[in-house]
JSON list of C-alpha atoms in Angstrom, two decimals:
[
{"chain": "A", "resi": 202, "resn": "MET", "atom": "CA", "xyz": [111.46, 155.44, 7.93]},
{"chain": "A", "resi": 203, "resn": "ASP", "atom": "CA", "xyz": [114.70, 154.23, 6.10]},
{"chain": "A", "resi": 204, "resn": "VAL", "atom": "CA", "xyz": [116.71, 156.98, 4.38]},
{"chain": "A", "resi": 205, "resn": "THR", "atom": "CA", "xyz": [120.18, 157.62, 4.01]},
{"chain": "A", "resi": 206, "resn": "VAL", "atom": "CA", "xyz": [121.63, 160.97, 5.28]},
{"chain": "A", "resi": 207, "resn": "HIS", "atom": "CA", "xyz": [125.13, 162.46, 6.69]},
{"chain": "A", "resi": 208, "resn": "LEU", "atom": "CA", "xyz": [124.09, 164.48, 9.10]},
{"chain": "A", "resi": 209, "resn": "ALA", "atom": "CA", "xyz": [126.69, 163.18, 11.97]},
{"chain": "A", "resi": 210, "resn": "GLN", "atom": "CA", "xyz": [129.35, 162.36, 9.55]},
{"chain": "A", "resi": 211, "resn": "ASP", "atom": "CA", "xyz": [129.85, 158.81, 10.72]},
{"chain": "A", "resi": 212, "resn": "PRO", "atom": "CA", "xyz": [128.21, 155.81, 9.35]},
{"chain": "A", "resi": 213, "resn": "GLU", "atom": "CA", "xyz": [126.51, 154.25, 12.20]},
{"chain": "A", "resi": 214, "resn": "ALA", "atom": "CA", "xyz": [125.34, 157.44, 13.87]},
{"chain": "A", "resi": 215, "resn": "ASP", "atom": "CA", "xyz": [123.99, 157.99, 10.32]},
{"chain": "A", "resi": 216, "resn": "ALA", "atom": "CA", "xyz": [122.17, 154.93, 10.10]},
{"chain": "A", "resi": 217, "resn": "LEU", "atom": "CA", "xyz": [120.84, 155.23, 13.32]},
{"chain": "A", "resi": 218, "resn": "LEU", "atom": "CA", "xyz": [119.30, 158.82, 12.05]},
{"chain": "A", "resi": 219, "resn": "GLY", "atom": "CA", "xyz": [118.18, 157.67, 8.91]},
{"chain": "A", "resi": 220, "resn": "ARG", "atom": "CA", "xyz": [116.08, 154.77, 10.19]},
{"chain": "A", "resi": 221, "resn": "SER", "atom": "CA", "xyz": [114.88, 156.02, 13.91]},
{"chain": "A", "resi": 222, "resn": "PRO", "atom": "CA", "xyz": [112.90, 158.84, 14.04]},
{"chain": "A", "resi": 223, "resn": "LEU", "atom": "CA", "xyz": [113.23, 159.54, 17.49]},
{"chain": "A", "resi": 224, "resn": "ALA", "atom": "CA", "xyz": [116.90, 159.86, 16.94]},
{"chain": "A", "resi": 225, "resn": "ALA", "atom": "CA", "xyz": [116.64, 162.73, 14.45]},
{"chain": "A", "resi": 226, "resn": "LEU", "atom": "CA", "xyz": [114.04, 164.11, 16.83]},
{"chain": "A", "resi": 227, "resn": "VAL", "atom": "CA", "xyz": [116.72, 163.95, 19.65]},
{"chain": "A", "resi": 228, "resn": "GLY", "atom": "CA", "xyz": [119.71, 164.97, 17.29]},
{"chain": "A", "resi": 229, "resn": "MET", "atom": "CA", "xyz": [117.80, 168.05, 16.40]},
{"chain": "A", "resi": 230, "resn": "LEU", "atom": "CA", "xyz": [117.32, 168.87, 20.27]},
{"chain": "A", "resi": 231, "resn": "LEU", "atom": "CA", "xyz": [120.80, 168.45, 20.66]},
{"chain": "A", "resi": 232, "resn": "ASP", "atom": "CA", "xyz": [121.75, 170.45, 17.71]},
{"chain": "A", "resi": 233, "resn": "GLN", "atom": "CA", "xyz": [122.36, 174.01, 19.78]},
{"chain": "A", "resi": 234, "resn": "GLN", "atom": "CA", "xyz": [125.81, 175.42, 21.47]},
{"chain": "A", "resi": 235, "resn": "ILE", "atom": "CA", "xyz": [127.70, 172.94, 19.97]},
{"chain": "A", "resi": 236, "resn": "PRO", "atom": "CA", "xyz": [128.68, 171.64, 16.18]},
{"chain": "A", "resi": 237, "resn": "MET", "atom": "CA", "xyz": [126.38, 170.19, 14.19]},
{"chain": "A", "resi": 238, "resn": "GLU", "atom": "CA", "xyz": [128.05, 166.86, 13.77]},
{"chain": "A", "resi": 239, "resn": "TRP", "atom": "CA", "xyz": [128.82, 166.75, 17.42]},
{"chain": "A", "resi": 240, "resn": "ALA", "atom": "CA", "xyz": [124.74, 166.94, 17.93]},
{"chain": "A", "resi": 241, "resn": "PHE", "atom": "CA", "xyz": [123.62, 164.66, 15.60]},
{"chain": "A", "resi": 242, "resn": "LYS", "atom": "CA", "xyz": [126.29, 162.07, 16.79]},
{"chain": "A", "resi": 243, "resn": "GLY", "atom": "CA", "xyz": [124.50, 162.22, 19.82]},
{"chain": "A", "resi": 244, "resn": "PRO", "atom": "CA", "xyz": [121.74, 159.51, 19.68]},
{"chain": "A", "resi": 245, "resn": "ARG", "atom": "CA", "xyz": [124.23, 156.82, 18.67]},
{"chain": "A", "resi": 246, "resn": "THR", "atom": "CA", "xyz": [126.41, 157.32, 21.54]},
{"chain": "A", "resi": 247, "resn": "ILE", "atom": "CA", "xyz": [123.02, 157.61, 23.61]},
{"chain": "A", "resi": 248, "resn": "ALA", "atom": "CA", "xyz": [121.64, 154.25, 22.43]},
{"chain": "A", "resi": 249, "resn": "ASP", "atom": "CA", "xyz": [125.28, 152.71, 22.82]},
{"chain": "A", "resi": 250, "resn": "ARG", "atom": "CA", "xyz": [125.34, 153.39, 26.27]},
{"chain": "A", "resi": 251, "resn": "LEU", "atom": "CA", "xyz": [121.78, 152.12, 26.96]},
{"chain": "A", "resi": 252, "resn": "GLY", "atom": "CA", "xyz": [123.33, 148.94, 25.77]},
{"chain": "A", "resi": 253, "resn": "ALA", "atom": "CA", "xyz": [120.56, 149.44, 22.73]},
{"chain": "A", "resi": 254, "resn": "ASP", "atom": "CA", "xyz": [120.61, 149.11, 18.96]},
{"chain": "A", "resi": 255, "resn": "ASP", "atom": "CA", "xyz": [118.00, 152.33, 18.73]},
{"chain": "A", "resi": 256, "resn": "LEU", "atom": "CA", "xyz": [116.01, 155.03, 21.49]},
{"chain": "A", "resi": 257, "resn": "ASP", "atom": "CA", "xyz": [112.96, 154.35, 22.94]},
{"chain": "A", "resi": 258, "resn": "ALA", "atom": "CA", "xyz": [110.92, 156.96, 24.21]},
{"chain": "A", "resi": 259, "resn": "HIS", "atom": "CA", "xyz": [109.36, 155.20, 27.02]},
{"chain": "A", "resi": 260, "resn": "GLU", "atom": "CA", "xyz": [112.60, 153.59, 28.22]},
{"chain": "A", "resi": 261, "resn": "ILE", "atom": "CA", "xyz": [114.20, 156.79, 28.16]},
{"chain": "A", "resi": 262, "resn": "ALA", "atom": "CA", "xyz": [111.26, 158.71, 30.10]},
{"chain": "A", "resi": 263, "resn": "ALA", "atom": "CA", "xyz": [111.08, 156.20, 32.45]},
{"chain": "A", "resi": 264, "resn": "ARG", "atom": "CA", "xyz": [114.75, 156.40, 33.17]},
{"chain": "A", "resi": 265, "resn": "ASP", "atom": "CA", "xyz": [116.11, 158.36, 36.54]},
{"chain": "A", "resi": 266, "resn": "PRO", "atom": "CA", "xyz": [117.19, 161.58, 36.03]},
{"chain": "A", "resi": 267, "resn": "GLU", "atom": "CA", "xyz": [120.09, 161.65, 37.92]},
{"chain": "A", "resi": 268, "resn": "SER", "atom": "CA", "xyz": [121.66, 158.05, 35.92]},
{"chain": "A", "resi": 269, "resn": "PHE", "atom": "CA", "xyz": [120.36, 159.49, 32.86]},
{"chain": "A", "resi": 270, "resn": "ALA", "atom": "CA", "xyz": [122.18, 162.66, 33.06]},
{"chain": "A", "resi": 271, "resn": "ALA", "atom": "CA", "xyz": [125.25, 160.86, 34.21]},
{"chain": "A", "resi": 272, "resn": "LEU", "atom": "CA", "xyz": [125.12, 158.39, 31.66]},
{"chain": "A", "resi": 273, "resn": "LEU", "atom": "CA", "xyz": [125.27, 161.87, 28.44]},
{"chain": "A", "resi": 274, "resn": "SER", "atom": "CA", "xyz": [128.51, 163.23, 31.01]},
{"chain": "A", "resi": 275, "resn": "ASP", "atom": "CA", "xyz": [130.36, 160.36, 30.50]},
{"chain": "A", "resi": 276, "resn": "LYS", "atom": "CA", "xyz": [133.51, 161.21, 28.38]},
{"chain": "A", "resi": 277, "resn": "PRO", "atom": "CA", "xyz": [132.99, 162.00, 26.10]},
{"chain": "A", "resi": 278, "resn": "ALA", "atom": "CA", "xyz": [130.14, 163.87, 27.07]},
{"chain": "A", "resi": 279, "resn": "VAL", "atom": "CA", "xyz": [126.92, 163.76, 24.57]},
{"chain": "A", "resi": 280, "resn": "HIS", "atom": "CA", "xyz": [126.96, 167.82, 24.51]},
{"chain": "A", "resi": 281, "resn": "ARG", "atom": "CA", "xyz": [128.85, 170.79, 26.09]},
{"chain": "A", "resi": 282, "resn": "TYR", "atom": "CA", "xyz": [125.74, 170.52, 29.00]},
{"chain": "A", "resi": 283, "resn": "PRO", "atom": "CA", "xyz": [125.03, 167.07, 29.52]},
{"chain": "A", "resi": 284, "resn": "GLY", "atom": "CA", "xyz": [122.60, 167.79, 32.80]},
{"chain": "A", "resi": 285, "resn": "SER", "atom": "CA", "xyz": [120.79, 170.33, 31.13]},
{"chain": "A", "resi": 286, "resn": "MET", "atom": "CA", "xyz": [120.00, 168.51, 27.66]},
{"chain": "A", "resi": 287, "resn": "ALA", "atom": "CA", "xyz": [119.62, 165.00, 29.11]},
{"chain": "A", "resi": 288, "resn": "LYS", "atom": "CA", "xyz": [116.77, 166.71, 31.03]},
{"chain": "A", "resi": 289, "resn": "ARG", "atom": "CA", "xyz": [115.02, 168.14, 27.85]},
{"chain": "A", "resi": 290, "resn": "ILE", "atom": "CA", "xyz": [115.38, 165.04, 26.10]},
{"chain": "A", "resi": 291, "resn": "GLN", "atom": "CA", "xyz": [113.42, 163.11, 28.97]},
{"chain": "A", "resi": 292, "resn": "GLN", "atom": "CA", "xyz": [110.97, 165.80, 28.66]},
{"chain": "A", "resi": 293, "resn": "LEU", "atom": "CA", "xyz": [110.65, 164.69, 24.78]},
{"chain": "A", "resi": 294, "resn": "CYS", "atom": "CA", "xyz": [110.32, 161.74, 25.12]},
{"chain": "A", "resi": 295, "resn": "GLN", "atom": "CA", "xyz": [107.32, 162.04, 28.12]},
{"chain": "A", "resi": 296, "resn": "TYR", "atom": "CA", "xyz": [105.55, 164.29, 25.94]},
{"chain": "A", "resi": 297, "resn": "LEU", "atom": "CA", "xyz": [106.25, 161.71, 22.69]},
{"chain": "A", "resi": 298, "resn": "VAL", "atom": "CA", "xyz": [104.80, 159.08, 25.77]},
{"chain": "A", "resi": 299, "resn": "ASP", "atom": "CA", "xyz": [101.60, 161.19, 26.46]},
{"chain": "A", "resi": 300, "resn": "HIS", "atom": "CA", "xyz": [100.97, 162.10, 23.14]},
{"chain": "A", "resi": 301, "resn": "TYR", "atom": "CA", "xyz": [102.16, 159.63, 21.10]},
{"chain": "A", "resi": 302, "resn": "ASP", "atom": "CA", "xyz": [102.37, 156.20, 23.08]},
{"chain": "A", "resi": 303, "resn": "GLY", "atom": "CA", "xyz": [106.16, 156.90, 22.56]},
{"chain": "A", "resi": 304, "resn": "ASP", "atom": "CA", "xyz": [106.00, 156.92, 18.17]},
{"chain": "A", "resi": 305, "resn": "ALA", "atom": "CA", "xyz": [108.13, 159.38, 17.16]},
{"chain": "A", "resi": 306, "resn": "GLU", "atom": "CA", "xyz": [107.01, 159.04, 13.85]},
{"chain": "A", "resi": 307, "resn": "GLY", "atom": "CA", "xyz": [103.26, 160.24, 14.75]},
{"chain": "A", "resi": 308, "resn": "VAL", "atom": "CA", "xyz": [104.40, 163.96, 15.30]},
{"chain": "A", "resi": 309, "resn": "TRP", "atom": "CA", "xyz": [104.51, 163.58, 11.35]},
{"chain": "A", "resi": 310, "resn": "ARG", "atom": "CA", "xyz": [102.74, 160.46, 10.23]},
{"chain": "A", "resi": 311, "resn": "GLY", "atom": "CA", "xyz": [99.38, 161.17, 8.05]},
{"chain": "A", "resi": 312, "resn": "VAL", "atom": "CA", "xyz": [99.88, 164.65, 8.56]},
{"chain": "A", "resi": 313, "resn": "ASP", "atom": "CA", "xyz": [98.97, 166.43, 4.81]},
{"chain": "A", "resi": 314, "resn": "ASP", "atom": "CA", "xyz": [99.41, 170.23, 5.43]},
{"chain": "A", "resi": 315, "resn": "GLY", "atom": "CA", "xyz": [102.84, 171.80, 6.58]},
{"chain": "A", "resi": 316, "resn": "ARG", "atom": "CA", "xyz": [101.35, 174.33, 8.66]},
{"chain": "A", "resi": 317, "resn": "GLU", "atom": "CA", "xyz": [99.60, 171.79, 10.80]},
{"chain": "A", "resi": 318, "resn": "LEU", "atom": "CA", "xyz": [103.01, 170.10, 10.99]},
{"chain": "A", "resi": 319, "resn": "LEU", "atom": "CA", "xyz": [104.80, 172.98, 11.99]},
{"chain": "A", "resi": 320, "resn": "ARG", "atom": "CA", "xyz": [102.64, 173.55, 15.07]},
{"chain": "A", "resi": 321, "resn": "ARG", "atom": "CA", "xyz": [103.29, 170.05, 16.32]},
{"chain": "A", "resi": 322, "resn": "LEU", "atom": "CA", "xyz": [106.36, 170.22, 15.80]},
{"chain": "A", "resi": 323, "resn": "GLU", "atom": "CA", "xyz": [106.13, 173.61, 17.74]},
{"chain": "A", "resi": 324, "resn": "ASP", "atom": "CA", "xyz": [104.44, 171.97, 20.55]},
{"chain": "A", "resi": 325, "resn": "LEU", "atom": "CA", "xyz": [107.38, 169.64, 21.62]},
{"chain": "A", "resi": 326, "resn": "PRO", "atom": "CA", "xyz": [109.51, 170.52, 24.69]},
{"chain": "A", "resi": 327, "resn": "GLY", "atom": "CA", "xyz": [112.41, 172.49, 23.39]},
{"chain": "A", "resi": 328, "resn": "PHE", "atom": "CA", "xyz": [111.48, 173.13, 19.94]},
{"chain": "A", "resi": 329, "resn": "GLY", "atom": "CA", "xyz": [110.84, 176.59, 19.25]},
{"chain": "A", "resi": 330, "resn": "ARG", "atom": "CA", "xyz": [109.47, 178.04, 16.01]},
{"chain": "A", "resi": 331, "resn": "GLN", "atom": "CA", "xyz": [113.05, 178.26, 14.78]},
{"chain": "A", "resi": 332, "resn": "LYS", "atom": "CA", "xyz": [114.45, 174.61, 15.74]},
{"chain": "A", "resi": 333, "resn": "ALA", "atom": "CA", "xyz": [110.74, 173.29, 14.44]},
{"chain": "A", "resi": 334, "resn": "GLN", "atom": "CA", "xyz": [111.08, 174.98, 11.07]},
{"chain": "A", "resi": 335, "resn": "ILE", "atom": "CA", "xyz": [114.20, 173.78, 10.49]},
{"chain": "A", "resi": 336, "resn": "PHE", "atom": "CA", "xyz": [113.44, 170.15, 11.47]},
{"chain": "A", "resi": 337, "resn": "LEU", "atom": "CA", "xyz": [110.38, 170.34, 9.10]},
{"chain": "A", "resi": 338, "resn": "ALA", "atom": "CA", "xyz": [113.05, 171.12, 6.38]},
{"chain": "A", "resi": 339, "resn": "LEU", "atom": "CA", "xyz": [114.23, 168.45, 6.85]},
{"chain": "A", "resi": 340, "resn": "LEU", "atom": "CA", "xyz": [112.09, 166.63, 6.98]},
{"chain": "A", "resi": 341, "resn": "GLY", "atom": "CA", "xyz": [110.97, 167.55, 3.62]},
{"chain": "A", "resi": 342, "resn": "LYS", "atom": "CA", "xyz": [114.23, 167.82, 2.12]},
{"chain": "A", "resi": 343, "resn": "GLN", "atom": "CA", "xyz": [115.63, 164.55, 3.30]},
{"chain": "A", "resi": 344, "resn": "LEU", "atom": "CA", "xyz": [113.35, 162.07, 4.87]},
{"chain": "A", "resi": 345, "resn": "GLY", "atom": "CA", "xyz": [110.76, 161.71, 2.54]},
{"chain": "A", "resi": 346, "resn": "VAL", "atom": "CA", "xyz": [107.92, 163.81, 4.59]},
{"chain": "A", "resi": 347, "resn": "THR", "atom": "CA", "xyz": [106.53, 166.59, 2.47]},
{"chain": "A", "resi": 348, "resn": "PRO", "atom": "CA", "xyz": [102.90, 167.73, 3.39]},
{"chain": "A", "resi": 349, "resn": "GLN", "atom": "CA", "xyz": [101.29, 170.31, 1.48]},
{"chain": "A", "resi": 350, "resn": "GLY", "atom": "CA", "xyz": [103.02, 173.81, 2.15]},
{"chain": "A", "resi": 351, "resn": "TRP", "atom": "CA", "xyz": [105.63, 172.38, 3.60]},
{"chain": "A", "resi": 352, "resn": "ARG", "atom": "CA", "xyz": [108.34, 174.59, 1.93]},
{"chain": "A", "resi": 353, "resn": "GLU", "atom": "CA", "xyz": [106.41, 177.63, 3.06]},
{"chain": "A", "resi": 354, "resn": "ALA", "atom": "CA", "xyz": [106.06, 176.95, 6.93]},
{"chain": "A", "resi": 355, "resn": "ALA", "atom": "CA", "xyz": [109.80, 176.02, 6.65]},
{"chain": "A", "resi": 356, "resn": "GLY", "atom": "CA", "xyz": [110.10, 179.96, 6.15]},
{"chain": "A", "resi": 357, "resn": "SER", "atom": "CA", "xyz": [113.47, 180.07, 4.33]},
{"chain": "A", "resi": 358, "resn": "TYR", "atom": "CA", "xyz": [115.03, 176.84, 5.68]},
{"chain": "A", "resi": 359, "resn": "GLY", "atom": "CA", "xyz": [112.42, 175.53, 3.21]},
{"chain": "A", "resi": 360, "resn": "GLU", "atom": "CA", "xyz": [114.23, 176.85, 0.15]},
{"chain": "A", "resi": 361, "resn": "PRO", "atom": "CA", "xyz": [115.59, 174.65, -2.17]},
{"chain": "A", "resi": 362, "resn": "ARG", "atom": "CA", "xyz": [119.52, 174.54, -1.81]},
{"chain": "A", "resi": 363, "resn": "SER", "atom": "CA", "xyz": [119.59, 177.70, 1.11]},
{"chain": "A", "resi": 364, "resn": "HIS", "atom": "CA", "xyz": [122.84, 175.42, 2.94]},
{"chain": "A", "resi": 365, "resn": "ARG", "atom": "CA", "xyz": [121.08, 177.80, 5.64]},
{"chain": "A", "resi": 366, "resn": "SER", "atom": "CA", "xyz": [121.11, 174.71, 8.30]},
{"chain": "A", "resi": 367, "resn": "VAL", "atom": "CA", "xyz": [121.29, 170.86, 8.46]},
{"chain": "A", "resi": 368, "resn": "ALA", "atom": "CA", "xyz": [118.25, 170.16, 6.29]},
{"chain": "A", "resi": 369, "resn": "ASP", "atom": "CA", "xyz": [120.63, 170.80, 3.58]},
{"chain": "A", "resi": 370, "resn": "ILE", "atom": "CA", "xyz": [124.00, 168.64, 4.95]},
{"chain": "A", "resi": 371, "resn": "THR", "atom": "CA", "xyz": [124.31, 165.76, 2.58]},
{"chain": "A", "resi": 372, "resn": "GLY", "atom": "CA", "xyz": [128.18, 165.75, 2.85]},
{"chain": "A", "resi": 373, "resn": "PRO", "atom": "CA", "xyz": [131.26, 167.74, 3.69]},
{"chain": "A", "resi": 374, "resn": "GLU", "atom": "CA", "xyz": [131.06, 170.01, 0.77]},
{"chain": "A", "resi": 375, "resn": "SER", "atom": "CA", "xyz": [127.63, 170.99, 2.19]},
{"chain": "A", "resi": 376, "resn": "LEU", "atom": "CA", "xyz": [128.07, 171.13, 5.80]},
{"chain": "A", "resi": 377, "resn": "ALA", "atom": "CA", "xyz": [131.37, 173.24, 5.08]},
{"chain": "A", "resi": 378, "resn": "LYS", "atom": "CA", "xyz": [128.63, 175.77, 3.62]},
{"chain": "A", "resi": 379, "resn": "VAL", "atom": "CA", "xyz": [125.83, 175.54, 6.54]},
{"chain": "A", "resi": 380, "resn": "ARG", "atom": "CA", "xyz": [128.56, 176.26, 8.60]},
{"chain": "A", "resi": 381, "resn": "ALA", "atom": "CA", "xyz": [129.99, 179.14, 6.38]},
{"chain": "A", "resi": 382, "resn": "TYR", "atom": "CA", "xyz": [126.55, 180.68, 6.73]},
{"chain": "A", "resi": 383, "resn": "LYS", "atom": "CA", "xyz": [125.92, 180.28, 10.29]},
{"chain": "A", "resi": 384, "resn": "GLN", "atom": "CA", "xyz": [129.34, 182.28, 11.02]},
{"chain": "A", "resi": 385, "resn": "GLU", "atom": "CA", "xyz": [128.36, 184.80, 8.36]},
{"chain": "A", "resi": 386, "resn": "MET", "atom": "CA", "xyz": [124.95, 185.02, 10.36]},
{"chain": "A", "resi": 387, "resn": "LYS", "atom": "CA", "xyz": [126.71, 184.99, 13.80]},
{"chain": "A", "resi": 388, "resn": "ALA", "atom": "CA", "xyz": [128.91, 187.57, 12.60]},
{"chain": "A", "resi": 389, "resn": "ALA", "atom": "CA", "xyz": [126.39, 190.11, 11.18]},
{"chain": "A", "resi": 390, "resn": "ALA", "atom": "CA", "xyz": [124.57, 189.61, 14.24]},
{"chain": "A", "resi": 391, "resn": "LYS", "atom": "CA", "xyz": [127.66, 190.70, 16.15]},
{"chain": "A", "resi": 392, "resn": "THR", "atom": "CA", "xyz": [127.64, 193.61, 14.31]},
{"chain": "A", "resi": 393, "resn": "ALA", "atom": "CA", "xyz": [124.47, 194.92, 14.62]},
{"chain": "A", "resi": 394, "resn": "LYS", "atom": "CA", "xyz": [124.65, 194.27, 18.22]},
{"chain": "A", "resi": 395, "resn": "ALA", "atom": "CA", "xyz": [127.88, 196.70, 18.60]},
{"chain": "A", "resi": 396, "resn": "SER", "atom": "CA", "xyz": [126.15, 199.31, 16.25]},
{"chain": "A", "resi": 397, "resn": "THR", "atom": "CA", "xyz": [123.06, 199.35, 18.57]},
{"chain": "A", "resi": 398, "resn": "GLY", "atom": "CA", "xyz": [125.21, 199.58, 21.42]},
{"chain": "A", "resi": 399, "resn": "ALA", "atom": "CA", "xyz": [127.21, 202.51, 20.05]},
{"chain": "A", "resi": 400, "resn": "LYS", "atom": "CA", "xyz": [123.89, 204.43, 19.21]},
{"chain": "A", "resi": 401, "resn": "ALA", "atom": "CA", "xyz": [122.75, 203.35, 22.58]},
{"chain": "A", "resi": 402, "resn": "ALA", "atom": "CA", "xyz": [125.51, 205.14, 24.25]},
{"chain": "A", "resi": 403, "resn": "LYS", "atom": "CA", "xyz": [125.45, 208.34, 21.65]},
{"chain": "A", "resi": 404, "resn": "THR", "atom": "CA", "xyz": [121.95, 208.83, 22.45]},
{"chain": "A", "resi": 405, "resn": "ALA", "atom": "CA", "xyz": [122.74, 208.78, 26.48]},
{"chain": "A", "resi": 406, "resn": "LYS", "atom": "CA", "xyz": [125.77, 210.73, 25.93]},
{"chain": "A", "resi": 407, "resn": "THR", "atom": "CA", "xyz": [123.76, 213.81, 23.28]},
{"chain": "A", "resi": 408, "resn": "ALA", "atom": "CA", "xyz": [120.59, 213.11, 26.29]},
{"chain": "A", "resi": 409, "resn": "LYS", "atom": "CA", "xyz": [123.50, 214.00, 29.68]},
{"chain": "A", "resi": 410, "resn": "SER", "atom": "CA", "xyz": [124.86, 217.50, 27.07]},
{"chain": "A", "resi": 411, "resn": "VAL", "atom": "CA", "xyz": [120.94, 218.62, 26.56]},
{"chain": "A", "resi": 412, "resn": "LYS", "atom": "CA", "xyz": [120.20, 218.01, 30.18]},
{"chain": "A", "resi": 413, "resn": "SER", "atom": "CA", "xyz": [123.46, 219.95, 31.05]},
{"chain": "A", "resi": 414, "resn": "VAL", "atom": "CA", "xyz": [122.88, 222.99, 29.17]},
{"chain": "A", "resi": 415, "resn": "LYS", "atom": "CA", "xyz": [119.25, 223.40, 30.13]},
{"chain": "A", "resi": 416, "resn": "SER", "atom": "CA", "xyz": [120.59, 223.37, 34.11]},
{"chain": "A", "resi": 417, "resn": "VAL", "atom": "CA", "xyz": [122.95, 226.27, 33.48]},
{"chain": "A", "resi": 418, "resn": "LYS", "atom": "CA", "xyz": [120.67, 228.12, 31.98]},
{"chain": "A", "resi": 419, "resn": "THR", "atom": "CA", "xyz": [118.26, 227.72, 34.34]},
{"chain": "A", "resi": 420, "resn": "GLY", "atom": "CA", "xyz": [120.80, 228.27, 36.83]},
{"chain": "A", "resi": 421, "resn": "LYS", "atom": "CA", "xyz": [120.63, 224.88, 37.92]},
{"chain": "A", "resi": 422, "resn": "SER", "atom": "CA", "xyz": [123.76, 222.68, 38.74]},
{"chain": "A", "resi": 423, "resn": "ALA", "atom": "CA", "xyz": [123.92, 219.81, 36.64]},
{"chain": "A", "resi": 424, "resn": "LYS", "atom": "CA", "xyz": [125.15, 217.54, 39.24]},
{"chain": "A", "resi": 425, "resn": "LYS", "atom": "CA", "xyz": [122.73, 216.18, 41.76]},
{"chain": "A", "resi": 426, "resn": "PRO", "atom": "CA", "xyz": [122.98, 217.11, 45.50]}
]
């Protein structure tokens, strides 16, 4: 794998992501609850602190958990929750060691069906369906991995120029579009949650009123003794 990406918006971090399958997977794993470019800069920061040019699944999986967590916690921290993310990264690396002899690219090398590749990605520790679909879209759109049916398997993230995820980030302009989309979705979810809460409160109030009326009609107190 040797491609040019602009996910971290940092030349050295992006260079690592473009040539290291494990770095790309770790960046995707870190991409939650922090800005996207912060997440994808993480693999370069980890490699630097390990004194290496790349990440090695065997080495990371074998490291003492406390020392690895401390490595991610050093300022500036690799993630908002460095301790929990250090554990997840080691779990991911251990899985790669156990199932792919530590070769991250083995997850998708030779896979010719998009649904099979999605299944493999979903099996990775820390990768739920949404994260797996986003990474599948990233593989297809930017990393040259295009098994048959990959767009369909990636769902809406596989649509061309959709600007729904990191898979569509190719520079500052597209980053802004993806961020705007995420903020829009977050606002919509917040509105929907508020609406659901209001409806639930209204339903509960109505039920209480009906109960009160029934109690009056039967001559019983609406209040419990």
